[in-house]
Amino acid sequence: MGKPALRHLAIVVRNPEALATFYSDVFDMTVFHRDPDGSCFLSDGYFSLALLSHQLDGDTPVGMNHFGFHVEDTAETSERLESAGALKPAERHTTRPFAEYRAMDPEGNWFDLSAHGFGGPPTPEQASPDV
């Protein structure tokens, strides 16, 4: 795999289904997962986009929520983050199969780390058999 790859963006939105239709119609993205709360997860075959349902009783604002890196080794990446002064990434306890760890950059921006990827159709590298 080589370098960590930015492969995921999550946005908190008011109407996930309408935006999923928009991104499907305009950019030919495919919805590959829907959460019971209405959140929609799309992919273009390489990058995944999470449209997270805004909760009126919560304190999470509408807009960019987090992004995610597909990495070869989460333990190695965690060590690199800690060496750079970041807090140790936290294991994500969720039923979603998208990312194993949540981390934060020095300015407080959240991002995910995943060795197994973010769902959706396989990347071209994953689809091609090793020769």
Coordinates of C-alpha atoms in Angstrom, one line a residue:
M1 CA 0.0 0.0 0.0
G2 CA 2.8 2.5 0.7
K3 CA 1.8 5.9 1.9
P4 CA -1.3 6.5 4.0
A5 CA -4.1 7.5 1.7
L6 CA -6.9 10.0 2.5
R7 CA -9.9 7.9 1.6
H8 CA -12.8 9.2 3.7
L9 CA -14.7 12.4 4.6
A10 CA -17.6 12.7 7.0
I11 CA -20.0 15.7 6.9
V12 CA -22.8 16.3 9.4
V13 CA -25.9 17.2 7.3
R14 CA -29.6 18.0 7.9
N15 CA -30.9 15.7 5.1
P16 CA -28.6 12.8 4.4
E17 CA -31.0 11.1 1.9
A18 CA -31.4 14.3 -0.2
L19 CA -27.7 14.8 -0.3
A20 CA -27.0 11.2 -1.1
T21 CA -29.3 11.6 -4.1
F22 CA -27.5 14.8 -5.1
Y23 CA -24.0 13.1 -4.9
S24 CA -25.4 10.0 -6.7
D25 CA -27.0 12.0 -9.5
V26 CA -24.2 14.6 -10.0
F27 CA -21.1 12.5 -9.3
D28 CA -22.3 8.9 -9.9
M29 CA -21.5 7.9 -6.4
T30 CA -23.0 4.7 -5.0
V31 CA -24.8 4.4 -1.6
F32 CA -23.3 1.3 0.0
H33 CA -24.7 1.7 3.6
R34 CA -27.5 3.4 5.5
D35 CA -27.6 3.7 9.3
P36 CA -30.9 3.5 11.2
D37 CA -30.6 7.2 12.0
G38 CA -30.7 8.1 8.3
S39 CA -26.9 8.6 7.8
C40 CA -25.8 7.6 4.3
F41 CA -22.4 6.3 3.1
L42 CA -21.4 6.7 -0.5
S43 CA -18.4 5.8 -2.6
D44 CA -17.0 6.6 -6.0
G45 CA -15.0 3.4 -5.9
Y46 CA -12.0 4.9 -4.3
F47 CA -13.1 7.6 -1.8
S48 CA -16.0 7.2 0.7
L49 CA -18.3 10.0 1.8
A50 CA -20.3 9.8 5.0
L51 CA -23.3 12.0 5.2
L52 CA -24.0 11.9 9.0
S53 CA -27.5 12.8 10.2
H54 CA -27.5 16.0 12.3
Q55 CA -29.1 15.3 15.7
L56 CA -31.1 18.3 16.9
D57 CA -30.6 17.3 20.5
G58 CA -26.8 17.0 20.1
D59 CA -24.0 19.5 20.2
T60 CA -22.3 18.4 16.9
P61 CA -22.6 21.3 14.4
V62 CA -23.5 20.8 10.7
G63 CA -20.5 20.7 8.5
M64 CA -17.2 18.8 8.2
N65 CA -16.9 16.3 11.0
H66 CA -13.9 14.2 10.3
F67 CA -11.7 12.6 7.6
G68 CA -10.0 9.3 7.4
F69 CA -6.7 7.7 6.4
H70 CA -6.4 4.2 5.1
V71 CA -3.0 3.1 6.5
E72 CA -1.0 -0.1 6.3
D73 CA -0.4 -0.5 10.0
T74 CA -2.5 1.3 12.6
A75 CA 0.0 0.6 15.5
E76 CA 2.9 2.1 13.5
T77 CA 0.8 5.1 12.6
S78 CA -0.3 5.5 16.2
E79 CA 3.4 5.6 17.3
R80 CA 4.2 8.2 14.7
L81 CA 1.3 10.4 15.9
E82 CA 2.4 10.1 19.5
S83 CA 6.0 10.9 18.5
A84 CA 4.7 14.0 16.8
G85 CA 3.0 15.2 20.0
A86 CA -0.6 14.0 19.3
L87 CA -2.6 12.0 21.8
K88 CA -2.7 8.3 21.4
P89 CA -5.5 7.3 18.9
A90 CA -8.6 5.9 20.6
E91 CA -10.2 2.6 19.5
R92 CA -13.6 3.2 18.0
H93 CA -16.3 1.2 19.6
T94 CA -19.0 1.1 17.0
T95 CA -21.0 -1.4 14.9
R96 CA -20.0 0.4 11.8
P97 CA -17.3 -1.5 9.9
F98 CA -15.4 1.6 8.7
A99 CA -12.5 2.5 10.9
E100 CA -10.7 1.1 13.9
Y101 CA -9.3 4.2 15.5
R102 CA -10.1 7.9 16.0
A103 CA -7.3 10.5 16.4
M104 CA -6.9 14.2 16.6
D105 CA -4.4 16.6 15.0
P106 CA -2.8 19.4 17.0
E107 CA -5.6 21.8 16.2
G108 CA -8.3 19.4 17.4
N109 CA -9.5 18.1 14.0
W110 CA -10.8 14.5 14.2
F111 CA -9.7 11.9 11.8
D112 CA -10.0 8.1 11.6
L113 CA -7.3 5.5 11.0
S114 CA -8.2 2.2 9.3
A115 CA -6.1 -0.7 8.1
H116 CA -9.1 -2.5 6.5
G117 CA -10.6 0.5 4.7
F118 CA -13.8 2.5 4.7
G119 CA -16.3 0.2 3.0
G120 CA -17.8 0.7 -0.4
P121 CA -16.5 -0.9 -3.6
P122 CA -12.9 -2.2 -3.5
T123 CA -10.2 0.2 -4.6
P124 CA -8.4 -0.7 -7.9
E125 CA -5.5 -2.1 -5.9
Q126 CA -7.9 -4.3 -3.9
A127 CA -9.7 -5.5 -7.0
S128 CA -6.5 -6.5 -8.9
P129 CA -5.2 -9.9 -8.0
D130 CA -1.5 -9.9 -7.0
V131 CA 0.7 -11.3 -9.7

